[in-house]
PDB file of C-alpha atoms and ligand atoms in Angstrom:
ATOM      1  CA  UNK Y   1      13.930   0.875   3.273  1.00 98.00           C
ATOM      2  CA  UNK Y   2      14.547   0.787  -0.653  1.00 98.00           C
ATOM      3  CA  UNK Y   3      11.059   0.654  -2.508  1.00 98.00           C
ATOM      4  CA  UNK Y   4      11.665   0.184  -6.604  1.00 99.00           C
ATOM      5  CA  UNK Y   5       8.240   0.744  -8.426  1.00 98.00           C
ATOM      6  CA  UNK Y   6       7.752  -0.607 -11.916  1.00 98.00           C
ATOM      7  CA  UNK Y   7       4.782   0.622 -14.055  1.00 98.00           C
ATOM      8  CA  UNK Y   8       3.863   1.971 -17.625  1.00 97.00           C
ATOM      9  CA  UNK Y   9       2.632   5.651 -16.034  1.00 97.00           C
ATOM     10  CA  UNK Y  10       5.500   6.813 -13.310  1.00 97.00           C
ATOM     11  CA  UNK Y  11       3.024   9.793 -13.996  1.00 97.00           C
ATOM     12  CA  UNK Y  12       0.410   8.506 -11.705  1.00 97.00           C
ATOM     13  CA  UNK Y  13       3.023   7.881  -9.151  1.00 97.00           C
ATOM     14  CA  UNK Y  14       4.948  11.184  -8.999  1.00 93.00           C
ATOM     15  CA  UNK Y  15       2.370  13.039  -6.899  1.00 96.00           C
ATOM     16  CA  UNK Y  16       1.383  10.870  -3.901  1.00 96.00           C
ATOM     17  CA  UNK Y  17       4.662  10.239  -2.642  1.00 97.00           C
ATOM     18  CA  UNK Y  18       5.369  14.015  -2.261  1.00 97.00           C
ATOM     19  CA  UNK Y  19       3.069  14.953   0.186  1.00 96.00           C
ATOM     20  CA  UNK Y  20       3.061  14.676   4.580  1.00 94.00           C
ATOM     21  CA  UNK Y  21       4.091  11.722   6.314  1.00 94.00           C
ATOM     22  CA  UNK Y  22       5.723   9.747   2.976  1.00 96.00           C
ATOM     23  CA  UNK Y  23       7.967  13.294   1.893  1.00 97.00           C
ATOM     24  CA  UNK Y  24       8.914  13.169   5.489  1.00 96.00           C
ATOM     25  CA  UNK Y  25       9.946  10.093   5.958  1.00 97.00           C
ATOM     26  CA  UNK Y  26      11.922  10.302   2.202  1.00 97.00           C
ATOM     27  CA  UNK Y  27      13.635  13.591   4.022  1.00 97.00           C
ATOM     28  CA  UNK Y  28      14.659  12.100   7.249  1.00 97.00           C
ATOM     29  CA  UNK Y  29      16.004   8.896   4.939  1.00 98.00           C
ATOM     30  CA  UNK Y  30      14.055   6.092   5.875  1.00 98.00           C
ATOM     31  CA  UNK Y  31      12.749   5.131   2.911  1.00 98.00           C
ATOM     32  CA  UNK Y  32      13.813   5.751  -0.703  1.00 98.00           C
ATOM     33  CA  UNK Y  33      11.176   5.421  -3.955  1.00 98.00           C
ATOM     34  CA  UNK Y  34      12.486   4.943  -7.269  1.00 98.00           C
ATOM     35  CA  UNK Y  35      10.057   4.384 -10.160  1.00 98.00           C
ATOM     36  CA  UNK Y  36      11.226   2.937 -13.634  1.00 98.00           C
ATOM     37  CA  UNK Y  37       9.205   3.287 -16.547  1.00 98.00           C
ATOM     38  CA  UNK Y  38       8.420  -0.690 -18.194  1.00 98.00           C
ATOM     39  CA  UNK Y  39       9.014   1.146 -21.284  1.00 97.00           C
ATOM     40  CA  UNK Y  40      12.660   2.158 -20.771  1.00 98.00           C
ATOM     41  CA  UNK Y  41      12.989  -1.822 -21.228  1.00 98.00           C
ATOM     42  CA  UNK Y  42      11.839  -2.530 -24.543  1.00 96.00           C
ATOM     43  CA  UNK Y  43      13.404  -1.106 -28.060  1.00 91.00           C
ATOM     44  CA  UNK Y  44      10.316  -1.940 -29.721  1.00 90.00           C
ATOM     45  CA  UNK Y  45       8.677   0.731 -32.193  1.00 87.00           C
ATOM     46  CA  UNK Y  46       6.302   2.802 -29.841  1.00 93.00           C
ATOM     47  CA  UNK Y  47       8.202   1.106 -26.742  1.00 95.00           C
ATOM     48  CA  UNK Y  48       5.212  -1.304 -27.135  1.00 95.00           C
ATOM     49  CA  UNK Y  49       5.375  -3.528 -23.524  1.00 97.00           C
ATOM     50  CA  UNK Y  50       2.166  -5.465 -24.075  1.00 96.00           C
ATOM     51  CA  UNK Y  51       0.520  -7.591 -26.581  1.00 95.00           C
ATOM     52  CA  UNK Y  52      -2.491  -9.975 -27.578  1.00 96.00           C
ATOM     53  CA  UNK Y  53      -3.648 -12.780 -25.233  1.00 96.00           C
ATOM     54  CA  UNK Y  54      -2.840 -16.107 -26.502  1.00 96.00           C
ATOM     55  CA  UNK Y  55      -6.031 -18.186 -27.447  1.00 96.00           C
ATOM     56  CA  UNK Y  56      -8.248 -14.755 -28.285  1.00 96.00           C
ATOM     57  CA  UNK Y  57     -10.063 -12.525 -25.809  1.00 94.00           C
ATOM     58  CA  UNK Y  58     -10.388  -8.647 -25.027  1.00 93.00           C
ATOM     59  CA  UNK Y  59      -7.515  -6.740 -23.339  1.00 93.00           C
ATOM     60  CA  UNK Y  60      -3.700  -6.570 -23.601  1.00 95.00           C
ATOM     61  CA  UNK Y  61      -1.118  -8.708 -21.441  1.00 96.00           C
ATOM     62  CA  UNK Y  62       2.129  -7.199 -20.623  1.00 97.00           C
ATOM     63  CA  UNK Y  63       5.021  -9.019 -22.087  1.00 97.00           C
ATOM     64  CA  UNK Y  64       7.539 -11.064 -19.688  1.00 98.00           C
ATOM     65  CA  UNK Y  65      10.759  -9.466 -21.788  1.00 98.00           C
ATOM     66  CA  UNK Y  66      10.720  -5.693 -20.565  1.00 98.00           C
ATOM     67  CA  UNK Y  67      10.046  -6.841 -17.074  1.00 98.00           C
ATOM     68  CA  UNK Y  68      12.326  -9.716 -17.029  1.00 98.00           C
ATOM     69  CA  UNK Y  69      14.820  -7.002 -18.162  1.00 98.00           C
ATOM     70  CA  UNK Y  70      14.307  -4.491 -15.603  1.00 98.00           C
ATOM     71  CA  UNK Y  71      13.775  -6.829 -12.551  1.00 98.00           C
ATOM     72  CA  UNK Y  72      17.173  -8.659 -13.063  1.00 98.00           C
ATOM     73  CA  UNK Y  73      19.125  -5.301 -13.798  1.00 98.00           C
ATOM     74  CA  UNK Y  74      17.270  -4.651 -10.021  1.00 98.00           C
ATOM     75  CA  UNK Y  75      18.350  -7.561  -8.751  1.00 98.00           C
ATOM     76  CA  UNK Y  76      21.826  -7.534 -10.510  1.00 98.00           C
ATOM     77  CA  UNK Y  77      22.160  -4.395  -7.954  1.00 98.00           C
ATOM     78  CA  UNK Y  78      21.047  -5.814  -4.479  1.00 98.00           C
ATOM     79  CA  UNK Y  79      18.855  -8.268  -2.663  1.00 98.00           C
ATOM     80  CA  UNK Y  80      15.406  -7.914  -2.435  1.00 99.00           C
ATOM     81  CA  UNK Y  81      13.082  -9.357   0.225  1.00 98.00           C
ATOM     82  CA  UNK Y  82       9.900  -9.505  -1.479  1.00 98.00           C
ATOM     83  CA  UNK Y  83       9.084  -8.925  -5.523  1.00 99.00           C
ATOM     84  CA  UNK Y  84       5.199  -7.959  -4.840  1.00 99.00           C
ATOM     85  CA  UNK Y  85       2.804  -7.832  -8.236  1.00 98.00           C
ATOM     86  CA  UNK Y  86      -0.471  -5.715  -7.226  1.00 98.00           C
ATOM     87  CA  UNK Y  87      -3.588  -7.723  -9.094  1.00 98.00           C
ATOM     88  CA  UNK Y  88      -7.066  -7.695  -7.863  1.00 97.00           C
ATOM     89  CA  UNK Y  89      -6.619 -11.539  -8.402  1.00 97.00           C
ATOM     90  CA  UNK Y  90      -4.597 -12.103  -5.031  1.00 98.00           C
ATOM     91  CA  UNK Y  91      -5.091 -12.080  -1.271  1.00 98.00           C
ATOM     92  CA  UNK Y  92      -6.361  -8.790   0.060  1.00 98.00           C
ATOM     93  CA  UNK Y  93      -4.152  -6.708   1.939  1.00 98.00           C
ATOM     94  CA  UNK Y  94      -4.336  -6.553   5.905  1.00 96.00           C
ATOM     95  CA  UNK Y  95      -2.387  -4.468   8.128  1.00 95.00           C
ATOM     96  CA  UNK Y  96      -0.861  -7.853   9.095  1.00 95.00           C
ATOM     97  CA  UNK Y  97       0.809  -7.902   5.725  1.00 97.00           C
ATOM     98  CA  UNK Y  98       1.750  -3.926   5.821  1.00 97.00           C
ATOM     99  CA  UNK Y  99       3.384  -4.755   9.193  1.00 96.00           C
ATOM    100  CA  UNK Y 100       5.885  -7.293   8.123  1.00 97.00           C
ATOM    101  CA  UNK Y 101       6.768  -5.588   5.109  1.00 98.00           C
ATOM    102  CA  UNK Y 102       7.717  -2.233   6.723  1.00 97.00           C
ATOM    103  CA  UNK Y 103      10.106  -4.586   8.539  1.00 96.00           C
ATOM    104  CA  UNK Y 104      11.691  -5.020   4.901  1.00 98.00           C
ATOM    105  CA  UNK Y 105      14.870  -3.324   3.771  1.00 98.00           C
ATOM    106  CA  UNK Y 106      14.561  -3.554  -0.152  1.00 98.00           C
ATOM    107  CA  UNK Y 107      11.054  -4.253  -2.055  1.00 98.00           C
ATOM    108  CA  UNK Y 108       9.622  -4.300  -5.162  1.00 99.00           C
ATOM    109  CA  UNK Y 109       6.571  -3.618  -6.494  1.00 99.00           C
ATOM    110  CA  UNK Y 110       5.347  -4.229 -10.078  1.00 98.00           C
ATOM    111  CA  UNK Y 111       1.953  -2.602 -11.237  1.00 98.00           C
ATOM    112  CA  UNK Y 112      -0.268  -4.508 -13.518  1.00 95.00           C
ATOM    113  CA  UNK Y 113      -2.514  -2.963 -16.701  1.00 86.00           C
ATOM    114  CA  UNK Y 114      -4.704  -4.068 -19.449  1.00 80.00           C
ATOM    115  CA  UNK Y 115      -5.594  -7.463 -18.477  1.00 89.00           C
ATOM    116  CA  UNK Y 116      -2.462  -7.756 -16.578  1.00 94.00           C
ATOM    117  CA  UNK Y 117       1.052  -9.567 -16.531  1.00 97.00           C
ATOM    118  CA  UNK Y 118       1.993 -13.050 -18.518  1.00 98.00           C
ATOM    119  CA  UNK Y 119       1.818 -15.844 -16.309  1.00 98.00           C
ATOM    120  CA  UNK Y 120       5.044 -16.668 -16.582  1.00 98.00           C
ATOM    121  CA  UNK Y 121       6.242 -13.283 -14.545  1.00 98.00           C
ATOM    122  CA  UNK Y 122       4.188 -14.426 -11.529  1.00 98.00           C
ATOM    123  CA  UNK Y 123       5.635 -17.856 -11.356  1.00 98.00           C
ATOM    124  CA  UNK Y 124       9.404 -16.436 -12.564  1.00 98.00           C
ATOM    125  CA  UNK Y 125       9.673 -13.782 -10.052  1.00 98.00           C
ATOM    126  CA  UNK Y 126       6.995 -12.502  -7.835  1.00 98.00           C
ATOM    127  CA  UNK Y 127       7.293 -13.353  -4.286  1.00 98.00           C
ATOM    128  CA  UNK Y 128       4.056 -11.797  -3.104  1.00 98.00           C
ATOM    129  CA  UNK Y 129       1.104 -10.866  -4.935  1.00 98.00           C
ATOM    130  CA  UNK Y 130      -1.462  -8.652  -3.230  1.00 98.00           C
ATOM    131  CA  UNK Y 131      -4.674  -7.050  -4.379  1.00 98.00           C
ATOM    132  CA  UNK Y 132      -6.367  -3.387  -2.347  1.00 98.00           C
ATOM    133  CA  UNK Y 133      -9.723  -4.961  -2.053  1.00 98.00           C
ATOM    134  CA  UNK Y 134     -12.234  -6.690  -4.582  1.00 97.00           C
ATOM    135  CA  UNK Y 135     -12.920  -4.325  -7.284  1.00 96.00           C
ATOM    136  CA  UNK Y 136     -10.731  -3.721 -10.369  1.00 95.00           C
ATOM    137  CA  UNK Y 137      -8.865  -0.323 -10.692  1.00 96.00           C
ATOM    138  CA  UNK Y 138      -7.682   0.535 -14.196  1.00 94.00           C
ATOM    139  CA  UNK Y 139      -4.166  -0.278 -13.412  1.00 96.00           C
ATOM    140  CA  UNK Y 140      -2.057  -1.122 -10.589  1.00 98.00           C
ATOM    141  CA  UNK Y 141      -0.513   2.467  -9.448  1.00 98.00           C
ATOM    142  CA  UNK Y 142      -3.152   3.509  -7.167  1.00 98.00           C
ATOM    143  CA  UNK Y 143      -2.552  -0.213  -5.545  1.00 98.00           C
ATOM    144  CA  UNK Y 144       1.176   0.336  -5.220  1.00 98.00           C
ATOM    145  CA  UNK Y 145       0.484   3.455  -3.835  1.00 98.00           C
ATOM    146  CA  UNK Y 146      -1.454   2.431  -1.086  1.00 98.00           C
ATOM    147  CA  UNK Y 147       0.420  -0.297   0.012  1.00 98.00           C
ATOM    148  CA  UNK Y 148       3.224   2.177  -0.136  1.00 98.00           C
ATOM    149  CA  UNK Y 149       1.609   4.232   1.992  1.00 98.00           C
ATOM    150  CA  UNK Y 150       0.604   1.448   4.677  1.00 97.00           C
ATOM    151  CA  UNK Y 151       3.671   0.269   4.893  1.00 98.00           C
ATOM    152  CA  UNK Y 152       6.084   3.865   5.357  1.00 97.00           C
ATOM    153  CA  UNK Y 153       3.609   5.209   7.940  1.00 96.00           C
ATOM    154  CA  UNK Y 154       4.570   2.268  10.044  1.00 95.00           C
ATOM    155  CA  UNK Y 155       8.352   2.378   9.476  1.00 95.00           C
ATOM    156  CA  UNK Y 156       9.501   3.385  13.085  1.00 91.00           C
ATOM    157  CA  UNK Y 157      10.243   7.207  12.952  1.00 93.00           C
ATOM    158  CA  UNK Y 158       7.583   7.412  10.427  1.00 94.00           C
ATOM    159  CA  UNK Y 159       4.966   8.966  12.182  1.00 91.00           C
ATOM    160  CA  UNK Y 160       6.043  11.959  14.862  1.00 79.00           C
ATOM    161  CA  UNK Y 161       3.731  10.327  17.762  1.00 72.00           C
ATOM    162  CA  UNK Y 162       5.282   7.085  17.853  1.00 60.00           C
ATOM    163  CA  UNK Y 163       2.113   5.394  19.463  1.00 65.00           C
ATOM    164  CA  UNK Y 164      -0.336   6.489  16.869  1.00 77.00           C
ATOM    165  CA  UNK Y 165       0.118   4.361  14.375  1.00 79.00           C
ATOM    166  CA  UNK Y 166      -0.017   1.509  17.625  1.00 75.00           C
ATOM    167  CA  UNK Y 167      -3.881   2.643  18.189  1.00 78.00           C
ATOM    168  CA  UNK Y 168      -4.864   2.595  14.241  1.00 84.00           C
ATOM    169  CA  UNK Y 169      -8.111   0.572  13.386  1.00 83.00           C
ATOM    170  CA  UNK Y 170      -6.808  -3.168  12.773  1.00 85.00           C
ATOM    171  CA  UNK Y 171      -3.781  -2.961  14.651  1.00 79.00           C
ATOM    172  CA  UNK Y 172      -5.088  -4.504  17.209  1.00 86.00           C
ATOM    173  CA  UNK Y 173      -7.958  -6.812  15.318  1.00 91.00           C
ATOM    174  CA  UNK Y 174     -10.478  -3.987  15.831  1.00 95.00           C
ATOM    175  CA  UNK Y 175     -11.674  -1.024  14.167  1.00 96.00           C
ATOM    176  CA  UNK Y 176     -10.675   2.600  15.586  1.00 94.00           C
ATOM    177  CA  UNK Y 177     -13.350   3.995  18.649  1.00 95.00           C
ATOM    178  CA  UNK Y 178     -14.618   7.564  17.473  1.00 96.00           C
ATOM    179  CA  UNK Y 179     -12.100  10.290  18.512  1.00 96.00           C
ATOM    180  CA  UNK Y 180     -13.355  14.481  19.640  1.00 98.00           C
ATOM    181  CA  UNK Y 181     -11.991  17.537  19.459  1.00 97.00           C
ATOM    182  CA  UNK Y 182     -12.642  21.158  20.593  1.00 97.00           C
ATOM    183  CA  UNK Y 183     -15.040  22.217  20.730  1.00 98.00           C
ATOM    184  CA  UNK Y 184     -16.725  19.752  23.764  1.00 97.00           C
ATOM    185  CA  UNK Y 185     -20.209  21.093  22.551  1.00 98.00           C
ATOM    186  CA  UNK Y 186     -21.163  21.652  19.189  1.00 98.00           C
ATOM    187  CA  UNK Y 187     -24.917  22.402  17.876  1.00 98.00           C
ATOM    188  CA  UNK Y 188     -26.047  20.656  21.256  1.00 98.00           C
ATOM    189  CA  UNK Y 189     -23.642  17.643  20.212  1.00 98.00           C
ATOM    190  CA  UNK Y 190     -21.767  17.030  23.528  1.00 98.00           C
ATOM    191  CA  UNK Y 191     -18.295  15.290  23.827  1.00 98.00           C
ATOM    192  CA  UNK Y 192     -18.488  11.956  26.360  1.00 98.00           C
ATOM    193  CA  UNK Y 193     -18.359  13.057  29.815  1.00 98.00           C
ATOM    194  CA  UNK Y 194     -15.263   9.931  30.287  1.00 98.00           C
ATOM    195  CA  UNK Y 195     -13.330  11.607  27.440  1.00 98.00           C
ATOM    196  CA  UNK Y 196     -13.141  14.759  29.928  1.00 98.00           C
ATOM    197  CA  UNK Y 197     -12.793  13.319  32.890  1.00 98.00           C
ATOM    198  CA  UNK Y 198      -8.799  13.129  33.183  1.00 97.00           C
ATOM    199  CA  UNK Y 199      -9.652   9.088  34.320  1.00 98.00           C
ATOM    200  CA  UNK Y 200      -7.005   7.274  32.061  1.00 98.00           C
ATOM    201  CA  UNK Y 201      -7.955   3.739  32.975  1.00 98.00           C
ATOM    202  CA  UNK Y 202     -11.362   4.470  32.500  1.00 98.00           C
ATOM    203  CA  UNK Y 203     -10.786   6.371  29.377  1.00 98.00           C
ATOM    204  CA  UNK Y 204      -8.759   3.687  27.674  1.00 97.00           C
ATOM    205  CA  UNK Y 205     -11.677   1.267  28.836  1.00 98.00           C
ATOM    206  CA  UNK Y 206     -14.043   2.653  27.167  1.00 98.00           C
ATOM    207  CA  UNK Y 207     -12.076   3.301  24.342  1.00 97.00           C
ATOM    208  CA  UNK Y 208     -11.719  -0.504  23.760  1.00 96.00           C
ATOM    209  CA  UNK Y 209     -15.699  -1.247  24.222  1.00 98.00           C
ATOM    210  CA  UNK Y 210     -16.434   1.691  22.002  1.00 97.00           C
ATOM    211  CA  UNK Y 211     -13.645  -0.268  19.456  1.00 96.00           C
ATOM    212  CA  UNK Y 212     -15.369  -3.720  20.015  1.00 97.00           C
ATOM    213  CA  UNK Y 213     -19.169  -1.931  19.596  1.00 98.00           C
ATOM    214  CA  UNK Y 214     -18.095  -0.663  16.228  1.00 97.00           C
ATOM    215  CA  UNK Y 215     -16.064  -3.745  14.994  1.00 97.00           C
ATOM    216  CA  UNK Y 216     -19.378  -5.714  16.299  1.00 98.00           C
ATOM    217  CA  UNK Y 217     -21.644  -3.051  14.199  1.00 98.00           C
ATOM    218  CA  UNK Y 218     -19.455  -2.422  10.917  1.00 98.00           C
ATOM    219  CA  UNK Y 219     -16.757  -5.250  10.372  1.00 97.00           C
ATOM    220  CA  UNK Y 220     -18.117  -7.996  12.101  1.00 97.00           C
ATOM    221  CA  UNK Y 221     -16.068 -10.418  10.300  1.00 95.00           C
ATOM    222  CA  UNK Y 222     -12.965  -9.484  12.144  1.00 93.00           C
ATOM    223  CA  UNK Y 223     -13.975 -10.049  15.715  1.00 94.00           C
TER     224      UNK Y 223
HETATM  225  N1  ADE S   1      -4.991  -3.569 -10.054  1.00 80.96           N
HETATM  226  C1  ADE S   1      -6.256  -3.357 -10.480  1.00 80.96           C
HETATM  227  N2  ADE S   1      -7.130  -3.504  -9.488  1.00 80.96           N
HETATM  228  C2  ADE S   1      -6.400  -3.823  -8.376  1.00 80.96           C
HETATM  229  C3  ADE S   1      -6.731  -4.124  -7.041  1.00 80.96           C
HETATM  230  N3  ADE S   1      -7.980  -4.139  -6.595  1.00 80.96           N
HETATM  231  N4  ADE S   1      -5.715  -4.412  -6.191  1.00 80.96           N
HETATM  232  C4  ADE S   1      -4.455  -4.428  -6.619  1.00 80.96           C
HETATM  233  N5  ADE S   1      -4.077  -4.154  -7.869  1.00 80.96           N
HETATM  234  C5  ADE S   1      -5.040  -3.856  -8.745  1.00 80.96           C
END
């Protein structure tokens, strides 16, 4: 999988894509990150990528030229399956989503900032537009970092015990059940007898009603 990253601070970017299962997966080839800087695009004074709104207002849209620019040199170079803009205004992201898109072979993902893109990107070239969850981060590169992160850990090969990322919270609708440790007692705090019983059925059993308890407690929404 090919992931191209477009934003106005690769600097943000350059350090969580280094680290456990995401430098692994780079080093055994299954997915490749490239990030271009927006203002590589532009031969502006300053590199300037963003101006005033239209019609008055606080905050500064990023122009359609730069990106226009670097999206169709992307796409002068291969195919892409999705062109995904991260925006808090968008449908939130479910593992659902992360799922389909780790099934993808070449993405892109532009990052918002200031007040965010002009209009006319979305409706010219994003395929996909997906916000983290309903609050407003000062730009989109902590977004595009965590959907890059949901989607590589689920990349078959990814992830060394290939079931794990099967028995994540939401993969199956539900959140996680609480996992243990050694030691079994800690402070008086005693592991479940099941857990150490060796009884698998039972064990995965209770596993699932401990799931459904939580969901029923925490998320409720999703049962
Ligand atoms: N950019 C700023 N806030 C965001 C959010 N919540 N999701 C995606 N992109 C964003």
């Amino acid at each position: 999988m090919r992931i191209d990253i477009i934003t106005v601070v690769p600097e943000l970017l350059a350090s969580p894509f280094e680290h456990s299962i995401i430098k692994r997966a780079k080093e055994k080839g299954l997915v490749e990150i490239h990030l271009h800087n927006l203002r590589d695009y532009t031969k502006t004074k300053y590199r300037q990528v963003d101006d005033y709104q239209f019609g008055g207002g606080a905050g500064m849209v990023l122009q359609i030229e730069p990106i226009d620019k670097c999206i169709s040199k992307l796409k002068e170079q291969r195919d892409y399956d999705e062109i995904i803009y991260v925006t808090p205004d968008a449908p939130i992201l479910t593992q659902s989503t992360s799922n389909k898109l780790s099934l993808q072979k070449n993405i892109i993902i532009l990052t918002g900032h200031y007040k965010g893109v002009d209009q006319r990107v979305r409706e010219l070239f994003i395929t996909q537009e997906i916000s983290i969850g309903d609050y407003v981060l000062s730009g989109g590169e902590l977004a595009a970092a965590v959907l890059c992160d949901s989607i590589i850990r689920l990349i078959p090969g990814a992830i060394g015990d290939e079931t794990s990322a099967l028995t994540d919270s939401f993969q199956d609708g539900l959140l996680a059940p609480p996992v243990y440790t050694r030691p079994a007692e800690y402070k008086g705090m005693k592991v479940p007898e099941i857990l150490r019983s060796g009884n698998f059925p039972k064990i995965e059993e209770w596993r699932h009603e401990q799931a459904i308890k939580r969901t029923k407690k925490i998320r409720p929404d999703l049962l």
